[in-house]
Amino acid sequence: MILVFADQSEGQIKKQSLEAMSYGAATAAQMGTTAEAVVLGTADAAALAVLGNYGAAKVHHVPAASYDNFDASAYTNALANLAKELGATVIVLSQTTSGKAIGPRLSARLKAGLVAGAVALPDTTNGFVVKKSVFSGKAFAHVKVNTDIKIVSLNPNAYGKIPADGAATVAIHDIPFAGSGITVKSVNKVKGTVPLSEAELVVSGGRGLKGPENWHLIENLAEAIGAATACSRPVADAHWRPHHEHVGQTGGAIAPNLYIAVGISGAIQHLAGVNRSKTIVVINKDAEAPFFKAADYGIVGDAFEVLPKLTDAIKQMKAGA
Amino acid sequence: MKILVCISKTPDTTAKIEFTDNGTKFNEAGVQFIVNPYDEWYALVRALELKEAGKASHVSLITVAGADADPIIRKALAIGGDDAIRVNLNSSDPYSVASQIAKAAADGNYDLVLTGKETIDYNGSSIGGMVAELLNRPYVSLATALDAEGGKLSVNREIEGGEEAGELSIPAVISCQKGMAEQRIPNMKGIMGARTKPLQVIEPESSTPLTEIVRFEMPPAKAGVKLVSADDPAELVRLLHQEAKVI
Ligand SMILES: Cc1cc2nc3c(=O)[nH]c(=O)nc-3n(C[C@H](O)[C@H](O)[C@H](O)COP(=O)(O)OP(=O)(O)OC[C@H]3O[C@@H](n4cnc5c(N)ncnc54)[C@H](O)[C@@H]3O)c2cc1C
Ligand SMILES: Nc1ncnc2c1ncn2[C@@H]1O[C@H](COP(=O)(O)O)[C@@H](O)[C@H]1O
């Protein structure tokens, strides 16, 4: 049986977890078994049912409200207990901030090999081999897991959300909360916007934008297509933009379906954070900018002229559609 | 409070990534190696700051690697730290590496183990959590701020779409990232001093790898950029809508 950790936020199953569920279901089909999900904390029947629509045969729900706040130790303990009780052979989670905190603990607890950052279904023809992203997206490694239980932590946006017409049954479990003694003092979430790591479309600006006063050009384009905004490191260092928007080697690594880079030269450290994007568009006034080599589409031109026109063209397309 | 900082050796951020022997080996020819940026800039520097503020008594560095990592650990010592340990094991299995670090941390009675957020070559973000589990200690992942006051730690960490502030007691394991400290450039005195700081080489505990890398693969080359005239952004919109199907 394949056990999928379905992370929830305010009672809603996260998008990355639906990807993990789809991945778990496909792996289960390949291995001739079923995929089941684990949900920790308060969630209503409708939220749990969603997992059935992505391939869960069963949802194991630990409804205790103590699990509403994330705690790596308690979550690890609950998952480890369920995995043992249910006889899971593969555990799937997603390589998000929560996954990065739980996956390694679970691996050490169960002595189960972990592949962190998987990008494709396992090859089960000869053992269990999973392809993962390495060298900041510049290459892949095929990792063989040699233990009875295997843990796969799937990169966000690497595997689609694949609807399945199934209905999951729900089993309720009571697992005591074994917390790690970390007291949460405050939580500060950026409200209203899609977190950058979850965004499917991203518009990003670099030093070519000249200053924070010009950022409305980036924001207008982002708003027209419904994208999140990002930036290069010097832009965050100069406080033109908040630090959490900085992507690259030292900032966030993202893999959206579309990344539009405006006035960014395309330094290798910047590319390290964005080269897993499915489609890359570069707008730069210098035809020799290195970013064009990594791009799918490009416009050689002045951002101050191109951006307003591009935003208008998008609005027209949307109005016509 | 005694701090153990985990240091790994990684190829420079601009290194050309190539594989030899039928894609089974990373080609080190001409590659410059560095201290993994997250370990150096954030974990190590914050540990030093805590010591300078009188909140830590001792800062040791540890790497799990072959002798070819000695120049890297000396580089890290040039920035600071009282001494270093190298566990003589070359392994790409995170569990094997974590087991060695956990053993050294327990043997040396370290109250706080700091790691970087991830290595820029294998990108597992795994070692810290494994060490925490092996030591049965709390683990704060992806921390952006850390302070200590009489055995109590206050930390900020990244969560999906924001930040969380928390408190815990030592002993603990924390992975560090941007925000925690500012990069330090080693000075001449540091570089000279690093040569004589104690570097203890110990043989690894036996451990069975849970995973192995069977081969590497390069991503397919991009087809090349399709350029659109700056006067015709509508054409770009059409391509993104109809060809790439992303908007
Ligand atoms: C160890 C290390 C880690 C690093 N980590 C990161 C990281 O995580 N993220 C990151 O981004 N960087 C990182 N860097 C820095 C990186 O090397 C580059 O310096 C940085 O990405 C450059 O930012 P930029 O492209 O915005 O600015 P620049 O390199 O100054 O490029 C500006 C670009 O804008 C173009 N331009 C100028 N005017 C216009 C206009 N009017 N219209 C259109 N285009 C215009 C220019 O042609 C140029 O290509 C790191 C560096 C090191 C050494
Ligand atoms: N071989 C190693 N020796 C010592 N510390 C390491 C080693 N590998 C990784 N680390 C530490 O663990 C962190 C996370 O690494 P990883 O799990 O490989 O992404 C790194 O930033 C280092 O601080």
XYZ file of C-alpha atoms and ligand atoms in Angstrom:
644
model
C 0.000 0.000 0.000
C 1.133 3.512 -0.774
C 0.576 6.162 1.857
C 0.363 9.814 0.816
C 0.744 12.639 3.316
C -1.939 15.168 2.419
C -1.036 18.474 4.002
C -3.855 20.840 4.765
C -4.069 24.517 5.463
C -7.192 25.850 7.191
C -9.071 22.666 6.346
C -8.198 22.707 2.631
C -5.890 20.077 1.113
C -2.948 21.865 -0.468
C -2.405 21.801 -4.201
C 1.021 20.145 -3.848
C -0.593 17.382 -1.824
C -3.078 16.718 -4.625
C -0.054 16.385 -6.898
C 1.481 13.963 -4.390
C -1.857 12.082 -4.289
C -1.916 11.787 -8.102
C 1.702 10.621 -8.023
C 0.934 8.076 -5.302
C -2.076 6.754 -7.241
C -0.026 6.347 -10.435
C 2.774 4.612 -8.509
C 0.206 2.311 -6.893
C -1.287 1.407 -10.291
C 2.212 0.631 -11.542
C 2.924 -1.597 -8.538
C -0.484 -3.289 -8.438
C -1.574 -1.839 -5.119
C -3.710 1.010 -3.764
C -2.928 4.540 -2.637
C -4.323 5.901 0.614
C -4.010 9.365 2.148
C -3.299 10.669 5.644
C -4.811 13.945 6.832
C -3.789 15.383 10.216
C -5.926 17.933 12.061
C -9.354 19.470 11.547
C -10.798 18.947 8.071
C -14.404 18.434 6.995
C -15.848 15.606 4.906
C -15.793 17.691 1.716
C -12.063 18.383 2.047
C -11.315 14.721 2.669
C -13.483 13.675 -0.282
C -11.313 15.730 -2.637
C -8.515 13.203 -2.149
C -10.738 10.485 -3.602
C -11.038 12.609 -6.731
C -7.264 12.364 -7.124
C -6.934 8.640 -6.630
C -7.125 7.911 -2.893
C -8.889 4.625 -2.144
C -9.071 5.504 1.525
C -8.390 8.566 3.691
C -6.934 8.069 7.161
C -7.972 11.043 9.228
C -6.449 11.996 12.565
C -8.934 14.744 13.488
C -7.418 15.897 16.811
C -7.199 19.698 16.785
C -3.738 19.513 18.360
C -2.516 18.723 14.836
C -3.849 22.002 13.429
C -0.476 23.601 14.114
C 2.384 22.033 12.232
C 4.934 20.192 14.367
C 7.596 18.109 12.606
C 8.008 15.630 15.471
C 4.297 15.035 16.038
C 3.592 14.743 12.308
C 6.486 12.304 11.894
C 5.222 10.242 14.784
C 1.670 10.057 13.382
C 2.882 9.139 9.887
C 5.355 6.552 11.174
C 2.677 4.884 13.323
C 0.157 4.758 10.489
C 2.736 3.519 7.978
C 3.635 0.645 10.281
C 0.061 -0.173 11.268
C -1.169 -0.150 7.678
C 1.878 -1.841 6.190
C 2.818 0.941 3.760
C 5.661 0.122 1.372
C 5.933 3.585 -0.166
C 5.269 6.935 1.528
C 4.767 10.005 -0.673
C 4.974 13.609 0.484
C 5.764 16.853 -1.272
C 9.049 18.713 -1.021
C 7.499 21.849 0.522
C 8.539 23.555 3.755
C 6.500 20.952 5.680
C 7.783 18.052 3.589
C 11.376 19.174 4.134
C 10.790 19.105 7.885
C 9.018 15.723 8.032
C 10.594 13.616 5.238
C 14.100 13.356 6.747
C 12.772 12.673 10.273
C 10.498 9.950 8.938
C 13.370 8.441 6.955
C 15.578 8.218 10.045
C 12.693 6.959 12.209
C 11.710 4.115 9.855
C 15.220 3.513 8.445
C 13.514 4.056 5.099
C 15.449 5.519 2.164
C 14.302 9.017 1.152
C 14.404 10.589 -2.293
C 13.998 14.323 -1.686
C 12.983 16.377 -4.726
C 11.585 13.664 -7.020
C 10.492 14.813 -10.476
C 9.132 11.626 -12.090
C 7.373 8.355 -11.277
C 9.617 5.617 -9.882
C 11.096 3.054 -12.228
C 10.064 -0.224 -10.648
C 11.334 -2.584 -13.335
C 14.522 -3.341 -11.417
C 14.194 -2.301 -7.799
C 12.876 1.170 -7.017
C 14.680 4.031 -8.760
C 13.481 7.638 -8.627
C 14.656 10.574 -10.710
C 15.355 13.707 -8.683
C 16.565 17.199 -9.399
C 20.207 17.934 -8.430
C 22.740 20.739 -8.929
C 20.010 23.365 -8.477
C 17.997 22.099 -11.427
C 20.996 21.793 -13.743
C 20.885 17.968 -13.755
C 19.002 14.902 -12.536
C 20.117 11.912 -10.488
C 18.481 8.494 -10.548
C 18.413 7.316 -6.959
C 17.887 3.686 -6.011
C 16.181 3.050 -2.687
C 17.377 -0.146 -1.035
C 15.047 -0.373 1.966
C 11.719 -2.162 2.383
C 9.883 1.105 2.938
C 10.600 3.883 0.433
C 9.913 7.582 0.963
C 9.464 9.898 -2.013
C 9.269 13.665 -1.537
C 7.886 15.108 -4.776
C 8.960 18.522 -6.072
C 6.004 20.932 -6.356
C 4.726 21.355 -9.931
C 6.862 18.449 -11.211
C 3.907 16.093 -11.590
C 0.405 17.236 -12.470
C -2.802 17.047 -10.477
C -4.577 14.194 -12.227
C -8.319 13.805 -11.524
C -9.557 10.236 -11.053
C -13.159 9.189 -10.575
C -12.938 7.509 -7.254
C -14.604 7.920 -3.902
C -12.503 7.431 -0.819
C -13.755 5.886 2.376
C -12.663 7.597 5.577
C -11.057 5.864 8.566
C -10.679 7.849 11.796
C -7.577 7.350 13.943
C -6.607 8.599 17.346
C -2.859 9.125 17.663
C -1.540 11.022 20.696
C 0.220 14.270 19.760
C 3.943 13.797 20.434
C 5.132 17.380 20.020
C 8.741 18.544 19.939
C 8.426 21.277 22.561
C 8.578 24.155 20.086
C 6.131 26.871 21.136
C 4.785 28.861 18.214
C 4.675 32.562 19.147
C 3.323 34.066 15.956
C 2.540 33.251 12.357
C 2.911 35.863 9.705
C 1.436 34.932 6.319
C 1.360 37.166 3.309
C -2.382 37.559 2.887
C -4.352 37.554 -0.292
C -1.624 36.585 -2.715
C -0.586 33.160 -3.945
C 2.684 32.129 -2.267
C 5.468 32.291 -4.818
C 6.312 28.606 -4.373
C 2.762 27.644 -5.337
C 2.254 30.108 -8.186
C 1.769 28.705 -11.678
C 2.577 32.007 -13.347
C 5.328 34.375 -12.202
C 6.445 37.793 -13.463
C 9.895 38.762 -12.203
C 11.909 41.974 -12.397
C 15.635 42.708 -12.190
C 17.932 45.673 -11.962
C 16.888 46.652 -15.488
C 13.715 48.108 -13.947
C 15.909 50.887 -12.467
C 14.032 51.390 -9.207
C 11.051 50.455 -6.993
C 9.023 53.325 -8.442
C 8.759 51.398 -11.709
C 7.424 48.184 -10.196
C 3.845 48.977 -11.174
C 4.878 47.846 -14.662
C 5.684 44.364 -13.289
C 2.609 44.353 -11.037
C 0.243 45.399 -13.815
C 1.435 42.592 -16.057
C 1.245 40.110 -13.180
C -2.280 41.212 -12.375
C -3.394 40.948 -16.003
C -2.381 37.277 -16.193
C -3.013 36.410 -12.534
C 0.644 35.843 -11.683
C 2.741 36.196 -8.536
C 5.718 38.569 -8.609
C 9.386 37.773 -7.991
C 12.737 39.520 -8.365
C 16.504 39.033 -8.699
C 18.794 39.202 -5.698
C 20.234 42.721 -6.161
C 16.658 44.020 -6.277
C 15.873 42.489 -2.878
C 19.268 43.505 -1.478
C 18.556 47.109 -2.467
C 15.140 46.815 -0.725
C 13.251 47.608 -3.902
C 11.253 44.461 -3.165
C 10.679 42.281 -0.072
C 13.201 39.502 0.476
C 10.714 36.664 0.138
C 10.329 37.587 -3.554
C 13.989 36.907 -4.306
C 14.549 33.766 -6.394
C 17.757 31.969 -7.290
C 20.555 30.061 -5.685
C 20.252 31.864 -2.363
C 16.563 32.747 -2.598
C 13.582 30.590 -3.390
C 13.592 27.914 -6.066
C 10.414 27.892 -8.127
C 9.049 25.809 -10.987
C 6.017 27.642 -12.384
C 4.426 26.897 -15.754
C 5.409 30.380 -16.933
C 8.267 32.604 -15.753
C 8.539 36.041 -17.345
C 11.909 37.668 -16.571
C 12.127 41.395 -17.215
C 15.425 43.300 -17.045
C 17.240 40.328 -15.512
C 20.588 39.373 -17.066
C 20.270 35.627 -16.371
C 23.284 35.004 -14.131
C 23.803 31.328 -13.393
C 22.855 31.853 -9.727
C 19.554 33.397 -10.786
C 18.863 30.579 -13.258
C 19.461 28.034 -10.485
C 16.206 29.123 -8.891
C 14.039 29.276 -12.010
C 15.404 26.827 -14.584
C 12.756 24.232 -13.741
C 10.043 26.587 -15.014
C 8.160 24.983 -17.899
C 8.135 28.069 -20.147
C 10.541 30.989 -19.797
C 9.993 34.393 -21.416
C 12.800 36.953 -21.344
C 12.422 40.659 -21.947
C 15.768 42.458 -22.068
C 17.129 45.370 -24.047
C 20.443 43.591 -24.560
C 20.222 40.859 -27.226
C 23.392 39.346 -25.731
C 21.921 38.880 -22.245
C 22.700 35.293 -21.148
C 19.075 34.734 -20.116
C 18.021 34.412 -23.786
C 19.961 31.119 -23.953
C 17.701 29.648 -21.276
C 14.500 31.165 -22.678
C 11.704 29.720 -24.787
C 10.400 33.096 -25.965
C 12.052 36.471 -25.928
C 11.643 40.109 -26.769
C 14.716 42.250 -27.274
C 13.519 45.658 -26.201
C 13.173 48.329 -23.542
C 11.060 47.087 -20.634
C 9.526 50.536 -20.184
C 8.071 50.379 -23.688
C 7.371 46.658 -23.961
C 5.644 46.045 -20.607
C 2.680 48.427 -21.043
C 2.085 47.127 -24.571
C 2.320 43.508 -23.433
C -0.087 44.151 -20.551
C -2.565 45.735 -22.972
C -2.238 42.835 -25.395
C -2.979 40.375 -22.568
C -6.028 42.360 -21.472
C -7.320 42.379 -25.053
C -6.792 38.639 -25.351
C -8.618 38.050 -22.057
C -11.458 40.388 -23.074
C -11.837 38.543 -26.380
C -11.712 35.106 -24.817
C 26.254 26.345 24.914
C 28.376 24.325 22.502
C 27.540 24.606 18.814
C 28.373 22.145 16.036
C 28.175 23.614 12.517
C 27.810 21.205 9.575
C 29.966 22.150 6.622
C 29.784 20.557 3.201
C 31.981 20.858 0.166
C 30.126 21.793 -3.024
C 31.068 22.806 -6.562
C 31.189 26.574 -7.088
C 27.815 28.029 -8.109
C 29.123 28.745 -11.619
C 30.739 25.303 -12.127
C 30.048 23.492 -15.374
C 27.999 20.399 -14.599
C 29.170 17.354 -16.555
C 29.222 13.615 -15.959
C 31.658 10.909 -17.022
C 31.768 7.100 -16.922
C 28.397 6.674 -18.650
C 26.795 9.351 -16.530
C 27.713 7.742 -13.231
C 30.356 10.228 -12.037
C 30.395 13.992 -11.602
C 33.307 15.352 -13.623
C 35.471 17.272 -11.138
C 38.046 18.303 -13.765
C 38.479 22.064 -13.659
C 35.763 22.479 -11.043
C 36.423 24.807 -8.150
C 34.997 23.680 -4.835
C 33.620 25.963 -2.153
C 32.015 25.809 1.266
C 28.295 25.276 0.600
C 26.959 28.880 0.666
C 24.154 28.230 3.210
C 26.605 26.597 5.621
C 29.127 29.398 5.320
C 26.994 32.517 5.088
C 24.256 31.612 7.513
C 24.952 28.643 9.828
C 28.614 29.399 10.497
C 28.370 33.172 10.717
C 25.364 33.051 13.058
C 27.190 30.564 15.310
C 30.165 32.941 15.461
C 27.908 35.886 16.255
C 26.352 33.946 19.127
C 29.816 33.201 20.484
C 30.928 36.822 20.111
C 27.822 37.902 22.008
C 28.789 35.541 24.843
C 25.805 33.274 24.156
C 27.858 30.306 22.991
C 31.027 28.959 24.547
C 32.457 26.883 21.745
C 31.931 26.542 17.978
C 33.137 23.395 16.224
C 32.798 22.548 12.545
C 32.129 19.108 11.134
C 32.303 17.677 7.648
C 31.711 14.125 6.489
C 34.055 13.742 3.551
C 37.357 12.446 2.251
C 40.698 14.218 2.661
C 39.992 16.321 -0.433
C 37.632 18.362 1.760
C 40.458 19.542 4.051
C 41.055 22.792 2.113
C 37.305 23.505 2.367
C 37.132 22.982 6.111
C 40.228 25.195 6.512
C 38.444 27.856 4.446
C 35.528 27.676 6.843
C 37.907 27.827 9.835
C 39.391 30.992 8.341
C 36.015 32.651 8.827
C 35.909 31.342 12.387
C 35.314 28.438 14.716
C 37.452 26.907 17.437
C 38.195 23.544 15.861
C 36.960 21.065 13.281
C 36.156 17.399 12.845
C 36.314 15.519 9.574
C 34.650 12.119 9.520
C 36.505 10.223 6.857
C 33.572 9.023 4.728
C 32.584 9.871 1.183
C 28.895 9.177 0.728
C 26.002 10.558 -1.272
C 23.501 8.788 1.005
C 22.082 11.434 3.354
C 21.309 8.898 6.095
C 24.913 7.691 6.226
C 26.154 11.282 6.487
C 23.548 12.188 9.122
C 24.438 9.131 11.228
C 28.069 10.290 11.451
C 27.061 13.833 12.411
C 24.597 12.579 15.037
C 27.281 10.360 16.588
C 29.821 13.196 16.751
C 27.224 15.598 18.160
C 26.317 13.146 20.936
C 29.941 12.229 21.701
C 30.974 15.890 21.922
C 27.913 16.972 23.955
C 26.927 19.687 21.512
C 23.790 21.561 22.569
C 23.001 22.979 19.166
C 23.645 21.531 15.714
C 23.363 23.979 12.803
C 23.163 22.968 9.142
C 22.625 24.919 5.953
C 19.213 24.885 4.276
C 20.454 22.505 1.594
C 23.556 21.519 -0.326
C 23.654 23.167 -3.742
C 24.720 19.908 -5.404
C 22.354 17.250 -4.021
C 19.636 19.631 -2.806
C 18.144 17.203 -0.335
C 17.460 19.551 2.570
C 17.615 16.282 4.496
C 20.622 16.090 6.789
C 19.319 18.358 9.572
C 16.006 16.529 10.011
C 17.736 13.161 10.052
C 20.271 14.302 12.644
C 17.429 15.665 14.795
C 15.545 12.370 14.619
C 18.648 10.301 15.357
C 19.330 12.465 18.419
C 15.648 12.676 19.334
C 15.775 16.465 19.415
C 13.454 19.167 18.094
C 14.209 20.318 14.552
C 13.576 23.798 13.220
C 13.825 23.717 9.435
C 14.624 26.642 7.133
C 15.254 29.133 9.940
C 15.676 32.783 8.988
C 16.560 34.111 12.474
C 18.038 32.591 15.605
C 18.839 33.947 19.046
C 19.726 32.368 22.379
C 19.203 33.394 25.990
C 20.130 31.067 28.843
C 19.312 27.746 27.190
C 16.214 29.133 25.423
C 16.275 29.625 21.673
C 14.060 31.957 19.704
C 13.764 31.205 16.015
C 11.921 32.335 12.938
C 11.357 29.841 10.206
C 9.921 29.841 6.715
C 6.502 28.259 6.298
C 4.403 28.000 3.143
C 3.647 31.610 2.209
C 5.112 33.264 5.287
C 7.083 33.053 8.505
C 6.557 31.568 11.939
C 8.234 32.667 15.156
C 8.817 30.088 17.870
C 10.656 29.253 21.058
C 12.333 26.067 22.258
C 15.005 24.856 24.624
C 18.367 23.348 23.821
C 19.388 20.752 22.757
C 18.136 21.295 19.201
C 18.954 21.025 15.504
C 18.338 23.963 13.170
C 18.759 24.385 9.403
C 19.715 27.910 8.405
C 18.999 30.095 5.423
C 18.930 33.675 4.212
C 18.081 36.291 6.796
C 20.019 34.628 9.593
C 23.293 36.528 9.106
C 25.393 38.450 6.603
C 28.224 36.880 4.645
C 31.721 37.450 6.129
C 34.905 37.672 4.125
C 37.817 35.997 5.946
C 40.675 38.355 6.796
C 44.413 37.642 6.728
C 44.532 36.903 10.451
C 41.724 34.379 10.077
C 43.390 32.676 7.139
C 46.727 32.400 8.978
C 45.043 31.246 12.190
C 43.025 28.578 10.388
C 46.190 26.700 9.486
C 46.929 25.825 13.081
C 43.401 25.261 14.418
C 42.828 21.636 15.452
C 41.352 19.464 12.697
C 40.551 16.031 14.038
C 40.057 13.249 11.509
C 37.944 10.358 12.752
C 37.003 7.110 11.084
C 33.283 6.595 10.368
C 30.917 4.387 12.321
C 29.734 1.599 10.102
C 26.352 2.431 8.554
C 24.382 0.867 5.727
C 23.378 3.329 3.000
C 19.617 3.478 2.488
C 19.956 4.917 -1.012
C 22.496 5.087 -3.841
C 22.807 7.210 -6.954
C 22.806 4.890 -9.961
C 23.319 7.526 -12.659
C 23.023 11.177 -13.552
C 21.270 12.766 -16.485
C 21.392 16.187 -18.107
C 18.089 17.887 -18.968
C 17.296 17.990 -22.696
C 18.760 21.067 -24.362
C 16.296 23.909 -24.896
C 15.087 24.190 -28.481
C 16.355 27.762 -28.571
C 14.617 31.023 -27.994
C 11.836 32.203 -30.296
C 12.217 35.953 -30.612
C 9.232 38.224 -31.057
C 9.479 41.834 -32.241
C 9.288 44.490 -29.523
C 6.599 46.208 -31.608
C 4.345 43.177 -31.592
C 3.765 41.924 -28.025
C 0.382 40.601 -29.214
C 2.312 37.920 -31.098
C 3.968 36.851 -27.807
C 0.553 36.664 -26.170
C -0.696 34.504 -29.043
C 2.295 32.134 -28.714
C 1.880 31.820 -24.950
C -1.829 31.163 -25.357
C -1.875 28.872 -28.386
C 1.567 27.263 -28.574
C 2.873 27.057 -24.996
C -0.697 27.006 -23.619
C 0.368 28.641 -20.360
C -2.022 31.614 -20.310
C 27.114 32.778 -4.600
C 26.161 33.708 -5.303
C 24.795 33.526 -5.129
C 23.882 34.349 -5.807
N 22.539 34.104 -5.660
C 21.660 34.807 -6.424
C 20.258 34.533 -6.371
O 19.795 33.696 -5.588
N 19.426 35.226 -7.189
C 19.880 36.176 -8.056
O 19.062 36.753 -8.777
N 21.185 36.500 -8.091
C 22.085 35.831 -7.306
N 23.404 36.164 -7.366
C 23.794 37.368 -8.145
C 23.903 37.094 -9.635
O 25.215 36.634 -9.916
C 23.652 38.381 -10.447
O 24.531 39.370 -9.998
C 22.205 38.897 -10.352
O 21.291 37.866 -10.622
C 22.002 40.019 -11.314
O 20.739 40.603 -11.155
P 20.008 41.356 -12.361
O 19.961 40.453 -13.530
O 18.741 41.895 -11.836
O 20.967 42.612 -12.609
P 22.034 42.884 -13.758
O 23.005 41.792 -13.903
O 22.528 44.251 -13.516
O 21.180 42.858 -15.089
C 20.234 43.817 -15.454
C 19.706 43.447 -16.827
O 18.694 44.347 -17.209
C 18.851 44.682 -18.552
N 18.258 46.016 -18.745
C 18.732 47.223 -18.338
N 17.854 48.195 -18.671
C 16.811 47.609 -19.281
C 15.611 48.087 -19.857
N 15.285 49.392 -19.834
N 14.767 47.203 -20.419
C 15.077 45.851 -20.446
N 16.206 45.360 -19.935
C 17.060 46.218 -19.344
C 20.330 44.646 -18.799
O 20.614 44.426 -20.199
C 20.771 43.488 -17.923
O 20.758 42.254 -18.639
C 24.348 35.398 -6.660
C 25.716 35.591 -6.796
C 26.628 34.775 -6.136
C 28.086 35.007 -6.327
N 28.914 15.633 3.920
C 28.470 16.542 4.804
N 29.207 16.854 5.901
C 28.761 17.759 6.804
N 27.598 18.410 6.686
C 26.829 18.148 5.610
C 27.218 17.199 4.618
N 26.253 17.155 3.679
C 25.302 18.042 4.053
N 25.642 18.635 5.226
C 24.884 19.663 5.967
O 23.495 19.436 5.778
C 22.887 20.538 5.101
C 21.785 20.037 4.198
O 22.323 19.204 3.205
P 21.421 18.334 2.209
O 20.536 17.513 3.046
O 22.411 17.524 1.417
O 20.704 19.313 1.326
C 24.043 21.254 4.414
O 23.738 22.622 4.214
C 25.171 21.047 5.412
O 25.101 21.981 6.482
